[in-house]
GROMACS .gro file of C-alpha atoms in nm:
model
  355
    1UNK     CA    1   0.000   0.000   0.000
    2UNK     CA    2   0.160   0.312  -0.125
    3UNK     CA    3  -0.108   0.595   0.062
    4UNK     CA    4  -0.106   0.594   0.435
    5UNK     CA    5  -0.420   0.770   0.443
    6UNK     CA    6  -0.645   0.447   0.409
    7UNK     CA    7  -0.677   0.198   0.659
    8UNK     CA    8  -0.967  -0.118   0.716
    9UNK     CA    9  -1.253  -0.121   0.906
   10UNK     CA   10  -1.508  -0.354   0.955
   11UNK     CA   11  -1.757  -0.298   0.641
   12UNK     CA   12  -1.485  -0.092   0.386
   13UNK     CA   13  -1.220   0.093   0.383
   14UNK     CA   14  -1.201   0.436   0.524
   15UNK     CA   15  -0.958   0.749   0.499
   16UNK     CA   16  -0.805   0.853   0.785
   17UNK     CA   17  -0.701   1.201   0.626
   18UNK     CA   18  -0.877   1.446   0.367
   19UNK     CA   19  -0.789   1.323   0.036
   20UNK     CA   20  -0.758   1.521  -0.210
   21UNK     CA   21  -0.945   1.427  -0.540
   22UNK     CA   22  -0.729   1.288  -0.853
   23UNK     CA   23  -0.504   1.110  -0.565
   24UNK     CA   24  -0.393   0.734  -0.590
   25UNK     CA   25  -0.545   0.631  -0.226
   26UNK     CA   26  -0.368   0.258  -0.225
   27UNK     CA   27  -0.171  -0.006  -0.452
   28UNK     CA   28  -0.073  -0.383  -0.479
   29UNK     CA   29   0.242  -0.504  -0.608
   30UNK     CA   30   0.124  -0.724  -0.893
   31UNK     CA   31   0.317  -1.000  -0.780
   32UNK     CA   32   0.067  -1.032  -0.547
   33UNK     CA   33  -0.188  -1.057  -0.732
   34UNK     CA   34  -0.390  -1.494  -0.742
   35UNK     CA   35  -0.407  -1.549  -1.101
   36UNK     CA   36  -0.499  -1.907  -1.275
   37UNK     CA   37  -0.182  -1.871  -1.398
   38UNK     CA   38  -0.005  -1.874  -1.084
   39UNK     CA   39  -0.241  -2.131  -1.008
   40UNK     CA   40  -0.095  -2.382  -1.264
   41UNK     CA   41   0.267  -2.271  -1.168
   42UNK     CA   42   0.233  -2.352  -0.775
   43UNK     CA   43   0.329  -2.712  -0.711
   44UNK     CA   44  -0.005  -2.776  -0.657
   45UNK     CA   45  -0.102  -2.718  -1.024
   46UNK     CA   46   0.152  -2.885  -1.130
   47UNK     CA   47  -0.005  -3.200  -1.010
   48UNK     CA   48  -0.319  -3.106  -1.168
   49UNK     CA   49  -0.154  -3.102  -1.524
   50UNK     CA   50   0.007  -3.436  -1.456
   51UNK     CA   51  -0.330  -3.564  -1.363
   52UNK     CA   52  -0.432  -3.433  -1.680
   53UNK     CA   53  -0.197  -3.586  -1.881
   54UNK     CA   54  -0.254  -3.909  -1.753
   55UNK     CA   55  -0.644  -3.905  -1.849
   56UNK     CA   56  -0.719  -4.110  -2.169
   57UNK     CA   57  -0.704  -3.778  -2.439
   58UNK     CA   58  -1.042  -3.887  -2.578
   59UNK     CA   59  -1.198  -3.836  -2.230
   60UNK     CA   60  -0.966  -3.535  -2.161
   61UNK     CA   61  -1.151  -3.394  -2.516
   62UNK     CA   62  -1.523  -3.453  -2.350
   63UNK     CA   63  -1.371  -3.312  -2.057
   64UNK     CA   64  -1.305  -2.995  -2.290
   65UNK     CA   65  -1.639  -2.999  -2.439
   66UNK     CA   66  -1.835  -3.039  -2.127
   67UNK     CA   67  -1.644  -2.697  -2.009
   68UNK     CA   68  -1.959  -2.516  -2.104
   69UNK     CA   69  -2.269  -2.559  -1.836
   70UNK     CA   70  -2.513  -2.405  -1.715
   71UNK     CA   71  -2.689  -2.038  -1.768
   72UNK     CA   72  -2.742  -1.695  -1.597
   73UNK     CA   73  -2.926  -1.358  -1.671
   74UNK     CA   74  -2.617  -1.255  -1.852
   75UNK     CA   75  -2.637  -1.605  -2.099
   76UNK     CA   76  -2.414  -1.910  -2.061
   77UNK     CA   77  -2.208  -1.962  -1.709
   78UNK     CA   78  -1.955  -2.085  -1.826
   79UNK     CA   79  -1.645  -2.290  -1.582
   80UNK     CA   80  -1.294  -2.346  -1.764
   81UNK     CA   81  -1.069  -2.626  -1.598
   82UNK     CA   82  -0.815  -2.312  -1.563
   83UNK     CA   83  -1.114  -2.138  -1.284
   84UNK     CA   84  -1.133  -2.496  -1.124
   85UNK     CA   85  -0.731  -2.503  -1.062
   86UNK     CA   86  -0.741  -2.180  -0.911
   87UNK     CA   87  -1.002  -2.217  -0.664
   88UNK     CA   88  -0.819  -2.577  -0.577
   89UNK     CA   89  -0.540  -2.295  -0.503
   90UNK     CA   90  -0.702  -2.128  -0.266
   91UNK     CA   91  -0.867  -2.380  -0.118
   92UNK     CA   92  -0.512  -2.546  -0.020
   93UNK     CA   93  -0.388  -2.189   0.078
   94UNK     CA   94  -0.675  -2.131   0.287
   95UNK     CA   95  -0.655  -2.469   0.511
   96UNK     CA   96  -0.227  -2.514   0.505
   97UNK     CA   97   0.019  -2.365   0.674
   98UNK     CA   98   0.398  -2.256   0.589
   99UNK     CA   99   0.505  -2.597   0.750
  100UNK     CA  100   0.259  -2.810   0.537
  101UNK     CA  101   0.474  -2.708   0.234
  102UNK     CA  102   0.429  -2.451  -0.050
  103UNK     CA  103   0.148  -2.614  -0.342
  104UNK     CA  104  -0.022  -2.276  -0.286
  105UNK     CA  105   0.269  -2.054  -0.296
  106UNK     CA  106   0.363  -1.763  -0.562
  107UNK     CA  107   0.609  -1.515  -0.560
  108UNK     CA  108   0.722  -1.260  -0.300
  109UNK     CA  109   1.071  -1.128  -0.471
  110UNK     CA  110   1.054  -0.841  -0.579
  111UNK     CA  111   1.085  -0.829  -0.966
  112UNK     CA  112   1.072  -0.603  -1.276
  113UNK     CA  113   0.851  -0.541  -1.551
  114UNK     CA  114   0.791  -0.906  -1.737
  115UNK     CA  115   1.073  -1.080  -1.536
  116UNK     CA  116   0.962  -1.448  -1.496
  117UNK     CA  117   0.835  -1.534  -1.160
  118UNK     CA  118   0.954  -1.747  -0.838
  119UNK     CA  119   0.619  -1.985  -0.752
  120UNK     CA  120   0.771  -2.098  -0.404
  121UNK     CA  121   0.777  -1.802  -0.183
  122UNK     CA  122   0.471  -1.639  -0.066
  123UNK     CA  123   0.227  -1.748   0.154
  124UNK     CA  124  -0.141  -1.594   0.068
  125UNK     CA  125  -0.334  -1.861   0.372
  126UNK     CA  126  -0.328  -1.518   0.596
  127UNK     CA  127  -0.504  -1.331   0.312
  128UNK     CA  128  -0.730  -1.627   0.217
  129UNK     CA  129  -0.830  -1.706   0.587
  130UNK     CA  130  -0.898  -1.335   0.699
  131UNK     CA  131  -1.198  -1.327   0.445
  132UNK     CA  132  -1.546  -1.380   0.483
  133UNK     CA  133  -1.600  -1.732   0.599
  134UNK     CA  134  -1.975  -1.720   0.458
  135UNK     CA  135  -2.188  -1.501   0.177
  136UNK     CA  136  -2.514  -1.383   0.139
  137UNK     CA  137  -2.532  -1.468  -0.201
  138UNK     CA  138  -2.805  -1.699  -0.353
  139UNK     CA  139  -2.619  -1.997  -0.388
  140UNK     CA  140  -2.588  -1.955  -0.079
  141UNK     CA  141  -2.955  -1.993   0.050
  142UNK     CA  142  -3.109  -2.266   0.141
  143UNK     CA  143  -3.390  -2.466  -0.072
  144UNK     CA  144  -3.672  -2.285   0.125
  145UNK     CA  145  -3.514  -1.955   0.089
  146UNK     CA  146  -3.462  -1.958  -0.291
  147UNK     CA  147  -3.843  -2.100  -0.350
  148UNK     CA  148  -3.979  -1.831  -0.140
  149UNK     CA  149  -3.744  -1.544  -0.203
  150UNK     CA  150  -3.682  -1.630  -0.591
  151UNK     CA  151  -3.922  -1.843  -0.744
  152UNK     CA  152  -4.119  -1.672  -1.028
  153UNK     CA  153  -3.776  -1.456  -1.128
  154UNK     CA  154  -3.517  -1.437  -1.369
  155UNK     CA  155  -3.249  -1.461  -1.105
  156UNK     CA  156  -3.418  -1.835  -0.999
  157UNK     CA  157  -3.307  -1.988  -1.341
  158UNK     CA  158  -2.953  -1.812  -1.328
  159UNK     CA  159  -2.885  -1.990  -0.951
  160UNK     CA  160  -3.034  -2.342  -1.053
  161UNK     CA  161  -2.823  -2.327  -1.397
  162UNK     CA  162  -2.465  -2.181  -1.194
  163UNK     CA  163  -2.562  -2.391  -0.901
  164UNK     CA  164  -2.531  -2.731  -1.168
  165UNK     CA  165  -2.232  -2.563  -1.377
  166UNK     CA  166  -1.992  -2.527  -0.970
  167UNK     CA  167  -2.156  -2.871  -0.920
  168UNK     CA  168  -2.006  -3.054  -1.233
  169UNK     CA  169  -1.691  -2.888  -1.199
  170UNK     CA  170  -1.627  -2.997  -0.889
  171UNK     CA  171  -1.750  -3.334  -0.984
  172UNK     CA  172  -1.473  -3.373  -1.249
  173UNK     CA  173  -1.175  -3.364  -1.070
  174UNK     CA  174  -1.269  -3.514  -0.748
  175UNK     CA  175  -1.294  -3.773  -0.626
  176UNK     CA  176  -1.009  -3.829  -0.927
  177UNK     CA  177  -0.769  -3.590  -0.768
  178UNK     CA  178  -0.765  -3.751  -0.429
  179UNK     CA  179  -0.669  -4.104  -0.574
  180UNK     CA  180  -0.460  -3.982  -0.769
  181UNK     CA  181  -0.224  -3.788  -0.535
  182UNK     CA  182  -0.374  -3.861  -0.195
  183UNK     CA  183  -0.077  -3.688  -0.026
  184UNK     CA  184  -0.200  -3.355  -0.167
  185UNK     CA  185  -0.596  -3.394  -0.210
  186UNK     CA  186  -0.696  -3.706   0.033
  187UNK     CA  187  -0.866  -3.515   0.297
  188UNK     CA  188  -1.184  -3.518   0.248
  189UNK     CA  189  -1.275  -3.251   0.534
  190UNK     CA  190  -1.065  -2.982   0.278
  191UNK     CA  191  -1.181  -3.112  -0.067
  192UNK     CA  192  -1.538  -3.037  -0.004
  193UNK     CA  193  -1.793  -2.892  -0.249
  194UNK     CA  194  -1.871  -2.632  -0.017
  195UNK     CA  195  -1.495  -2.464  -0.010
  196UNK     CA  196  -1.556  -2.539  -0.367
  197UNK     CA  197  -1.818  -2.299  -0.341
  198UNK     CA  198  -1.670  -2.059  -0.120
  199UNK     CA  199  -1.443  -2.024  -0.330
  200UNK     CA  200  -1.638  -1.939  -0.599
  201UNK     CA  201  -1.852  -1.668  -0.404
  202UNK     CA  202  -1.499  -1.500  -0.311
  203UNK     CA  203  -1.390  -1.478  -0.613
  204UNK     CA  204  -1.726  -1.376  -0.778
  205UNK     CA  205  -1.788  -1.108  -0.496
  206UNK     CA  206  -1.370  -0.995  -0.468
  207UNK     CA  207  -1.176  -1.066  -0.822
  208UNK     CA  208  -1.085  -0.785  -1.089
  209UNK     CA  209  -1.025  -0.814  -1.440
  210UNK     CA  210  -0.720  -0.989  -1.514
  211UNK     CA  211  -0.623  -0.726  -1.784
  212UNK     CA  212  -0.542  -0.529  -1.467
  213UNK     CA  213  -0.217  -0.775  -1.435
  214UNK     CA  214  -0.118  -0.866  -1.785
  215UNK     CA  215   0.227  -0.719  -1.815
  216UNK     CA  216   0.295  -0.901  -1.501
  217UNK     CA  217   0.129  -1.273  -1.580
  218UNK     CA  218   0.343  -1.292  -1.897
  219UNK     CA  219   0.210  -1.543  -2.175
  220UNK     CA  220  -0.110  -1.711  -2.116
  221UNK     CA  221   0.081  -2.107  -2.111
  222UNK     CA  222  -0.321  -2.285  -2.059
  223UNK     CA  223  -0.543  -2.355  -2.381
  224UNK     CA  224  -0.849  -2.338  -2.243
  225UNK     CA  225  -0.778  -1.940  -2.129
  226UNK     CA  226  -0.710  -1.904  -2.539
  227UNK     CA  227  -1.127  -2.092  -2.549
  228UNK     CA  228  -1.218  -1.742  -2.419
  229UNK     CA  229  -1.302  -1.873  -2.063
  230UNK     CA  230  -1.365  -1.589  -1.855
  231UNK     CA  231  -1.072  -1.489  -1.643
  232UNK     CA  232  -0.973  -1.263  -1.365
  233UNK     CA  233  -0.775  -1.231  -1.063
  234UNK     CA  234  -0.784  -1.152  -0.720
  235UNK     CA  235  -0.606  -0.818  -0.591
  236UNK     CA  236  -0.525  -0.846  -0.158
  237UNK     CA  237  -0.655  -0.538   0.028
  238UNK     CA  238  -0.756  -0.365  -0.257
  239UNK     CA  239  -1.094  -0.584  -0.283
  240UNK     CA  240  -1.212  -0.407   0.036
  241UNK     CA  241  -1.368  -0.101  -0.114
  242UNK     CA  242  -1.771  -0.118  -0.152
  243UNK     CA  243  -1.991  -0.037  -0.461
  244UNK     CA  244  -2.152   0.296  -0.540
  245UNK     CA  245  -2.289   0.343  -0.878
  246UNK     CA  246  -2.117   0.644  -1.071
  247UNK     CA  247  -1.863   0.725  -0.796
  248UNK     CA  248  -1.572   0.864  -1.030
  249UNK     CA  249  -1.242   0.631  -1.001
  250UNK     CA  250  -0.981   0.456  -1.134
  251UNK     CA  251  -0.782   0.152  -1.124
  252UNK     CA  252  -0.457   0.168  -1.344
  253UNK     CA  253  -0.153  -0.091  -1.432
  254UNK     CA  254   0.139   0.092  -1.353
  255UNK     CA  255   0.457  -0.067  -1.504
  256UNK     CA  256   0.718   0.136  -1.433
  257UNK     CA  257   1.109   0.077  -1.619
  258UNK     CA  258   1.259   0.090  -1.293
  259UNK     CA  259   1.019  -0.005  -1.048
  260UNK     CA  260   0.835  -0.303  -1.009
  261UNK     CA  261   0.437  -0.306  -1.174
  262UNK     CA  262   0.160  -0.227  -0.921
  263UNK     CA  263  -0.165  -0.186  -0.950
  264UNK     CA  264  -0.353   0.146  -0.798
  265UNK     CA  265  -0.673   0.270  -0.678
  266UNK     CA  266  -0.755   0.634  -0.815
  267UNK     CA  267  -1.043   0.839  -0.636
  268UNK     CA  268  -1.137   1.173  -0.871
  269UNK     CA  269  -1.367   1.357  -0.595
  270UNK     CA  270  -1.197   1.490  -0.264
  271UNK     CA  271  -1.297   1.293   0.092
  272UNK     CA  272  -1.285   1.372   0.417
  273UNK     CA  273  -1.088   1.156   0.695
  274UNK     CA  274  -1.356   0.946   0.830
  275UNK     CA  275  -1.495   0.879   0.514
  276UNK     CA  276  -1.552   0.590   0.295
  277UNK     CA  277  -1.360   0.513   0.013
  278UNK     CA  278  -1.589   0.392  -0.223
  279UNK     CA  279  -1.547   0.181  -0.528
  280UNK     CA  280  -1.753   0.129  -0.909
  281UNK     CA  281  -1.828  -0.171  -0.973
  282UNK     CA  282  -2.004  -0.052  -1.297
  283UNK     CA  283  -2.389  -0.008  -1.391
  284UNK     CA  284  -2.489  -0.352  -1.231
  285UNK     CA  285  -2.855  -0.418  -1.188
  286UNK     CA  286  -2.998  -0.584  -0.888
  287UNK     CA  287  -3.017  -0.947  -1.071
  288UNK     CA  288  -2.667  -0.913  -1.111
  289UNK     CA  289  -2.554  -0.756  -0.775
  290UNK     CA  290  -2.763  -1.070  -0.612
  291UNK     CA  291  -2.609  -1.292  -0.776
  292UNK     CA  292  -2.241  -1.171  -0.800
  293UNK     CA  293  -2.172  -0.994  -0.468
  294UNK     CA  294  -2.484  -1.047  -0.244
  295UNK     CA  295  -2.645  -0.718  -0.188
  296UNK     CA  296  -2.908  -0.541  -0.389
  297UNK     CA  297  -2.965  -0.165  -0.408
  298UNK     CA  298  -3.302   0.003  -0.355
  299UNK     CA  299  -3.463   0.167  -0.643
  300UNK     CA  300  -3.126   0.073  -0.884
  301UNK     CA  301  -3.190   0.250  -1.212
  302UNK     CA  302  -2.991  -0.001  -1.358
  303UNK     CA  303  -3.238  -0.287  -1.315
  304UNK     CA  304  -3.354  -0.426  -1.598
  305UNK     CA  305  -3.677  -0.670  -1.656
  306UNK     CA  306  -3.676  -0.945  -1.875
  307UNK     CA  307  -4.026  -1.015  -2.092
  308UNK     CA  308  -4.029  -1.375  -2.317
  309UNK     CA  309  -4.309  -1.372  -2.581
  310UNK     CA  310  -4.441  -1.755  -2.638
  311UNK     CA  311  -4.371  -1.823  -3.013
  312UNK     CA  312  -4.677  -2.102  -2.968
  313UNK     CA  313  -5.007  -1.997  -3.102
  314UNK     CA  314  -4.934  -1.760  -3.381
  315UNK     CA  315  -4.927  -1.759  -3.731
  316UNK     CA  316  -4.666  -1.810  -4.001
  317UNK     CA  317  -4.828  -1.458  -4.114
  318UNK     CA  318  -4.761  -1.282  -3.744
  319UNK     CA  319  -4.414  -1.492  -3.770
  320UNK     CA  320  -4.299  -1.308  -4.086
  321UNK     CA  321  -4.423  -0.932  -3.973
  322UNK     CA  322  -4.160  -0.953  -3.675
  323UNK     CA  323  -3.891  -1.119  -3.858
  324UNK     CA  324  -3.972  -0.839  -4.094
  325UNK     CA  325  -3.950  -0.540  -3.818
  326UNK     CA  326  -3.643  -0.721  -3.631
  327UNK     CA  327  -3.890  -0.702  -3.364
  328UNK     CA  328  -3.721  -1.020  -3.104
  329UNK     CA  329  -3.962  -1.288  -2.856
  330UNK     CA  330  -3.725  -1.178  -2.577
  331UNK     CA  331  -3.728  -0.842  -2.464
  332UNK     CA  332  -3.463  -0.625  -2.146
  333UNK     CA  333  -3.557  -0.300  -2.057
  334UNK     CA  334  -3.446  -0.062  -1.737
  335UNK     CA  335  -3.698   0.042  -1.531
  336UNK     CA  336  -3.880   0.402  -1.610
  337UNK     CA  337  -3.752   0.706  -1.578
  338UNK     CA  338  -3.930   1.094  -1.607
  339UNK     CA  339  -3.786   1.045  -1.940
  340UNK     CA  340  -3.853   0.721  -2.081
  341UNK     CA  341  -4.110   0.473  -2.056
  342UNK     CA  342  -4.163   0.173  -1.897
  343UNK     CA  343  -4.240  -0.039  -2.157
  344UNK     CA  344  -4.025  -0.045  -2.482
  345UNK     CA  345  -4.151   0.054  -2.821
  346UNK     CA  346  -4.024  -0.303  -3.013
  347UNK     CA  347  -4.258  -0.480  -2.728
  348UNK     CA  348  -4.568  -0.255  -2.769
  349UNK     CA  349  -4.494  -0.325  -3.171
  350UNK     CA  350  -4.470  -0.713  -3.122
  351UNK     CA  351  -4.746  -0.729  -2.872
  352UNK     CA  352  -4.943  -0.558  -3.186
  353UNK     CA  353  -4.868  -0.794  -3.391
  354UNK     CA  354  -4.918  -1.121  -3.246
  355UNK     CA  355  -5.228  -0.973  -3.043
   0.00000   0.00000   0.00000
């Protein structure tokens, strides 16, 4: 951390003296940053890959395939072998210690601008274990919950579909793992779906985009991150800032010739000491926030409502008018405003139609 005038509290992070706007508040070496990458470097990847390798290649290819499961509100959830080696990462940093050996290790030396990393050196179980043991997240819930709390949504579909997609993942490389190295993944009290999970919620409610990193990650050495998986990273301490839709910041990649690359947290309006530092997650509606970080936000403008038209029942003539007009059977639209309306003009034009 580069600013002084920050420091955690329970809830967010909070400056301790007036900060002037346009000011870098904090930073993070990126050679802290948890990356899949550094995932499948730590020892404990490395047993992964040999795992791998040792499948029969025409099951590793379904393996491959089956990659893609599962929907949400945004489309397709979608759970890359790379995001399941990662969360095996922190799973192993979260329950070992510095005595139980280094499989979830990266690199503390300090190093320059696209120098290769050491794997064996840091220790990120005191970051790991100091965060949130439990989330409030949907996946989360419990059967009851969801039915009562969900059922009738959008947001119902997207847990049921994610819920299946964390569920085969898991299912894929364990119980394989354990006999294959039993040493590393045989207890059963660690390798449980439910850290699986956690670590899933902790990195959907905490990670950053992993573009933030790239001059420090070097080449991407995993095919299925060149499939388009999503990726990302995790950032220590700087994942403690809370959402607030168009608060005006910055986070930039500084790679410096001399100095080693950081990442840094830019606020652009002044705060007081006492204040919260706030962060921007982006224009996130409440689906989204629910599902992602566990909190919704009252009267969100950027909440959007989903409307399916059933394609049953009409003609081949009504069928041809809205292919015609480009006028689609699903329709998203943000709640109204004094300045819009409610209810979009391509729905009031289908609803003509087929009506």
């Amino acid at each position: 951390q580069r600013n002084a005038r920050v420091e955690r509290r329970a809830g967010g992070l909070f400056a301790t003296a007036d900060v002037s706007k346009d000011s870098v508040v904090c930073s993070v070496p990126m050679r802290f940053a948890i990356t899949p990458q550094l995932a499948w470097r730590s020892a404990l990847g490395q047993t992964v890959r040999r795992w791998l390798a040792s499948q029969d290649q025409e099951q590793h290819q379904e393996q491959k395939h089956q990659e893609q499961t599962g929907g949400d509100d945004n489309g397709e959830y979608r759970h890359s072998i790379s995001r399941t080696v990662l969360y095996l990462f922190m799973i192993h940093a979260k329950f070992s210690s510095p005595q139980r050996g280094s499989a979830s290790r990266g690199t503390t030396g300090k190093r320059k601008r696209n120098e290769p990393p050491d794997d064996e050196t840091i220790d990120f179980g005191p970051y790991i274990r100091s965060l949130p043991a439990t989330y409030d997240d949907p996946l989360w819930w419990t059967e009851r919950e969801r039915a009562e709390l969900l059922d009738g949504t959008n947001l119902a579909k997207a847990v049921d579909g994610r819920l299946v997609a964390l569920r085969a993942a898991y299912d894929r490389v364990f119980p394989a793992l354990a006999r294959f190295d039993p040493s590393t993944f045989g207890d059963a009290s660690v390798w449980t779906f439910e850290n699986f999970l956690w670590c899933h919620s902790t990195f959907s409610s905490r990670g950053f985009p992993q573009r933030l990193v790239a001059s420090s990650i070097g080449d991407v050495d995993d095919d299925d991150d060149a499939e388009g998986f999503p990726q990302g990273c995790m950032l220590p301490l700087l994942d403690m800032t809370n959402h607030k839709y168009r608060t005006k910041i910055t986070w930039m990649s500084v790679a410096a010739d001399e100095d080693e690359p950081y990442v840094a947290f830019k606020v652009h309006d002044d705060i007081k000491a006492g204040e919260e530092v706030l962060n921007n997650y982006g224009p996130k509606g409440n689906e989204e926030l629910l599902l992602g970080y566990g909190f919704c936000i009252a009267n969100n403008p950027q909440d959007t409502h989903t409307v399916q038209l059933a394609a049953s029942g009409i003609g081949e003539k009504q069928r041809s008018l809205l292919q015609r007009h480009k006028l689609p059977l699903v329709h998203r639209f943000r709640r109204a405003t004094p300045t819009t309306s409610a209810v979009p003009d391509e729905l009031v034009s289908a609803l003509c139609i087929m009506t």
